[in-house]
Amino acid sequence: MSSKRIIIVGAGPAGLAAAGVLARLGASVTLIDKDPDMGGHLSKWHQLFPDRSSAQILLEQLVSEVPDEVSRIMGREVIGGNVRTNQVDLKLDEGTWITGDGLLLATGFDLFDAHRKEEYGYGIYDNVYTQAEVEQMFENGRIENRSGKIPQSIAFLHCVGSRDQKVGVSYCSKVCCVTGVKQAIEMREKLPDAIIYNFYMDLRMFGQGFEELYHDAQEKYNIRFIRGRISEAAENQQGKVIIKAEDTLTARPLKLTVDMLILLCGMQPSKHTANLADTFGFTTGPDGFLKPLGPSQNTFRTRHPHVMLAGACTGPATLTEAIQAGRSASLALYEQLFNIIN
Amino acid sequence: MTFDLFVLPFSIGLVYLLIVVVERFRHWYVMLPPAIKKELRHRILCRSTVNAIWEIIREGLLHKRLWQQNRLLGYMHMSFALGWFLLIVMGNLESRLYSQLHVNPPYYPIFLKFFVHDSHVLPFELTTIPGFFRFIMDFLLLFVLSGLVLALFKRSGSRWFGLHHTTKHNAVDRIALTSLWLIFPLRLLAESFTAGCFGGGGFLTNSLGRVLSAALPAEHLYYPFWWAYSFSLGVFFILLPYTRYMHIPAEIAYILLKHWGGPKITQTQSYYECGMQACSRCGVCLDYCQVACNGNSPSTAPAYFIRELRAGRAVKDITENCLLCGRCQDACPVGIGLVNLRLWARKQLTLQDRLLNCPAYPATAARTSVEVVWFAGCMTHLTPNTIKSVKQILQNSGIKYQWLDADGSICCGRPMLMTGREQEAMQLIESNRKAILDTGARILLTNCPICYKMFRDNYQLNIEIVHHADFILHLAKADKIKLPSLDQKLALHIPCELDRKSEAATALKTLVGRLKNNAQEIPMSELCCGGSLGSLGEYNSDTKQLCEAASKSITQDADVTTITACPLCKKTIDRHSKGPTKDIAEIVMETEK
Amino acid sequence: MKEFGFQKQKDRQTDLDQIDLSQIASVLQIVDSWKRCIGCGSCAAVCTAGQFSSFNPRRTQMLARQGCYSTLALEVAKCQLCGKCRLVCPRDVDTRKLMHELKQLQISLLP
Ligand SMILES: Cc1cc2nc3c(=O)[nH]c(=O)nc-3n(C[C@H](O)[C@H](O)[C@H](O)COP(=O)(O)OP(=O)(O)OC[C@H]3O[C@@H](n4cnc5c(N)ncnc54)[C@H](O)[C@@H]3O)c2cc1C
Ligand code: SF4
Ligand code: SF4
Ligand code: SF4
Ligand code: SF4
Ligand code: SF4
Ligand code: SF4
């Protein structure tokens, strides 16, 4: 029975969850990831929303569920391939091919490249950061700006590279709002005297405990929420960032000098998505992410019965969703390959 | 016998035409402001007249600029214009051989072959004066007819004429066109039949006449053909003022106004109206206009836009969605000031009785003695990479400067001007002018080509105005800055607001040329990026089409960096092209680090 | 009401039941993208005219959108049509074209 080989591309939360399930069911699994280590984006985060639990612990759990029998090909990128009836061939970046009977794509997302919004000065001014860099700061336990100073004023900017036609993205990345609120709270804990702002267009607090986190941020943590999108940034002599926004609720333009500007970058399809979609004959959605067969049913199926999708490769997702998707998709794939239902 | 009834259609047409044309010319003259009228009278006796006449011959008859466009097209237009002109001149001279009168009725030379047969002259005789004229008249007729053949051919094969688009005509135009095209074949047949019956005629008409009269009852046919000939002339003359053929007299008037009117003439109503009439609808501009070629609006091209204007229709869309890039103007063989013409049309559409409420600069700092005043421009603030690089360049060069718009500025006014709001733009100009002059600087440095053009053409600052491309080149020549040599793939987009022939544009090209040490050619585009503030078309969707086409013309690859020198171009191209886009200042400083 | 020192002020309230949006309809037709505005304030943040004056393009156009024309003429006249705003709108509203059309409209609305 286990003579059938299932390939999972992407060892992020979705891929790991799927590998765990399939291995427990006794299938022969190969896990491929372009990074040397497992975990995908999860390995870059410090504490998770909404409950501030440790990303490290979750990652360890997910990894521990993947038994040693699962063969791992790390540091190899899947760049193409083709799908035949009952077989899948994948092309790796060094030119080798790998063949399996079933495929689960869990290639996740890439973080939006903040350089593309030149007006925010990322990579131009010293003290403009992305939220991913801030997670690293939390992880390292040191919050300081490029000149080694502890910031006294911090501004988060929501929707960078999301909901912005100017960079060709109209969708909402879903997790950055709550991430921004969570990070603001963490900042406050580390820097009790700092002034912390969140600049937003809309706050999208859809998940369990999210809105409560927002309440706390306002009430307990004294975060100042300003409804207006920052649209211009400059740098002063001291390396501080001068930002311009409109405080839309008072209808007045606003100028503010901060020690740190943090960009809440959105999610975009991972690098090879378009290419993979092309070679496998999948469609992509208007957002460029892989499009499963159905929006409510069959959310992990593709037009090939033995190829499944899971996690953020189908669009912005939380960990909860990515892990769930990984598990569901792996079960469906197992059923398909081993003719459990017909 | 020097009269026949058939000359009437021609004569009536001609008289009508003359009345209308004289009336139009008079109207244009009367409308001129007194100062320009004075100027005009003053210049009639100057070199201007010689220049004007030379231009009329060069462009009205020889069509030099059209020749430069395409030889077939040039020949076609020349054969019509020069051929017909010489037919008239020669015809007049020839008619004098047979008439004792000093002044002949105008129809006489036109229909000379009907009145005079002179069958003693041999068709190929060249040595006698009448023989010479016979020959030359037939030769000229052939010349015109060859152009006609080309014109017929152009309708189907415009590509051969270097045109990808050819103009489409309305009903009146088509009648006029048909009558025009009939004139010369009818003349040929009328003269040939006459020669067939009575002898005479030159090498062409005589030979053709013999052949025709052998096969057809020439003695019954020649008279109706003279009627038809006269009729087609008459119809053409009567329709002329209402069709594109009005360009024939109007072009002459336009050239005269241009040479006689002085610099202010370009702002007058007469100049616009006359320019509008001077368009021959040759169609050359169609291929230069990106909005017509790559956008969704073929009628934006001057050929059609002017047709609408002439018909008294101010069509909002096409008046407003032109980029004011000036490419058509550079190509127009008549030399019509097409950009100003469009602006003038915009002014008619723009309601301007309420004036801008221009804010003043906050109290400007006391006069500092700086060498350079730096005005980055509104949009440059959205490209901090450019700002940072220019700042570094200024600092490295050790020049004393003042950054006028560090905390924001008032717009230079050109965008306002381009929507047709002159008075409002004036307020912006005044406000900036004062702030700039208050610094006492000798040089005004700007990063925005829109500002550059505006400061140069509309501010009368009497200080040097430089765009940073030019500035960097000067520093490089003076060894105050070291230019990097790059090995990445580059492409160059010249901002149209930099003015293709200006110093800044030349400097930009030179500068980019110096960046590469291997002799690899850098693809260059002088197209508009599509984002021009000159256009009031839809910025986001219309621009996308234009920009994609423009950037495709220089690169298709994601690993090619497009260099430009305008914040607006940069933003626009960066959005719609595959590879990265960088300002020249950024490129120069990038590898400095 | 008067005795309490209150007065019912018509201007205070946007009365959507009473409002006449017909004038704005023509502008909406020309500047289709206007309908997409989400009021993020990016245009107002960068506005050139807004730096040295009380002009606010977001507010101005939103008032117009709700049929409040009373201050439109005064406000929209301040726009310099510089086009900076249209480089930042996340919803691809052609803000400059909109301001141009609103300028046209306010003039035609004048008595
Ligand atoms: C700043 C930020 C903070 C977040 N914090 C939280 C949080 O606190 N709580 C929460 O629930 N969610 C959070 N999320 C969301 C969470 O990160 C995602 O839901 C989750 O990472 C999705 O998992 P995934 O496996 O689908 O994709 P990923 O994590 O992106 O993993 C995909 C994996 O596939 C690999 N891969 C991609 N392409 C290829 C290829 N061609 N060949 C080989 N390998 C490939 C990648 O290397 C990667 O390891 C956050 C997201 C962001 C942006
Ligand atoms: S989740 Fe919030 S910050 Fe992220 S794109 Fe959506 S609205 Fe913007
Ligand atoms: S409760 Fe519903 S309507 Fe309200 S913010 Fe959440 S999703 Fe939107
Ligand atoms: S505008 Fe100039 S180029 Fe265009 S059709 Fe007229 S004469 Fe020709
Ligand atoms: S100025 Fe440019 S856009 Fe306008 S008609 Fe001429 S070529 Fe076309
Ligand atoms: S930037 Fe665009 S979406 Fe935002 S308020 Fe202005 S017009 Fe509306
Ligand atoms: S075009 Fe008008 S609204 Fe837009 S930034 Fe310029 S001044 Fe402000």
mmCIF file of C-alpha atoms and ligand atoms in Angstrom, chain B residues 279-285 302-303 306 332-334 336 338, ligand 4:
data_model
loop_
_atom_site.group_PDB
_atom_site.id
_atom_site.type_symbol
_atom_site.label_atom_id
_atom_site.label_comp_id
_atom_site.label_asym_id
_atom_site.label_seq_id
_atom_site.Cartn_x
_atom_site.Cartn_y
_atom_site.Cartn_z
ATOM 1 C CA CYS B 279 -3.954 71.240 -41.926
ATOM 2 C CA SER B 280 -3.911 69.301 -45.173
ATOM 3 C CA ARG B 281 -5.007 66.151 -43.373
ATOM 4 C CA CYS B 282 -1.991 64.482 -44.848
ATOM 5 C CA GLY B 283 -2.147 61.954 -42.038
ATOM 6 C CA VAL B 284 1.502 62.067 -41.078
ATOM 7 C CA CYS B 285 0.580 62.829 -37.465
ATOM 8 C CA PRO B 302 -4.493 66.190 -34.947
ATOM 9 C CA ALA B 303 -5.747 65.146 -38.373
ATOM 10 C CA ILE B 306 -8.676 69.465 -36.383
ATOM 11 C CA CYS B 332 3.687 67.909 -39.072
ATOM 12 C CA PRO B 333 4.894 68.915 -42.530
ATOM 13 C CA VAL B 334 2.879 72.117 -42.445
ATOM 14 C CA ILE B 336 1.303 73.788 -37.395
ATOM 15 C CA LEU B 338 -0.402 71.664 -32.710
HETATM 16 S S1 SF4 D 4 -1.833 68.171 -38.399
HETATM 17 FE FE1 SF4 D 4 -0.072 68.280 -39.748
HETATM 18 S S2 SF4 D 4 0.601 66.143 -39.883
HETATM 19 FE FE2 SF4 D 4 -1.459 66.097 -39.088
HETATM 20 S S3 SF4 D 4 -2.750 65.833 -40.865
HETATM 21 FE FE3 SF4 D 4 -2.617 68.028 -40.466
HETATM 22 S S4 SF4 D 4 -0.973 68.715 -41.746
HETATM 23 FE FE4 SF4 D 4 -0.760 66.506 -41.612
#
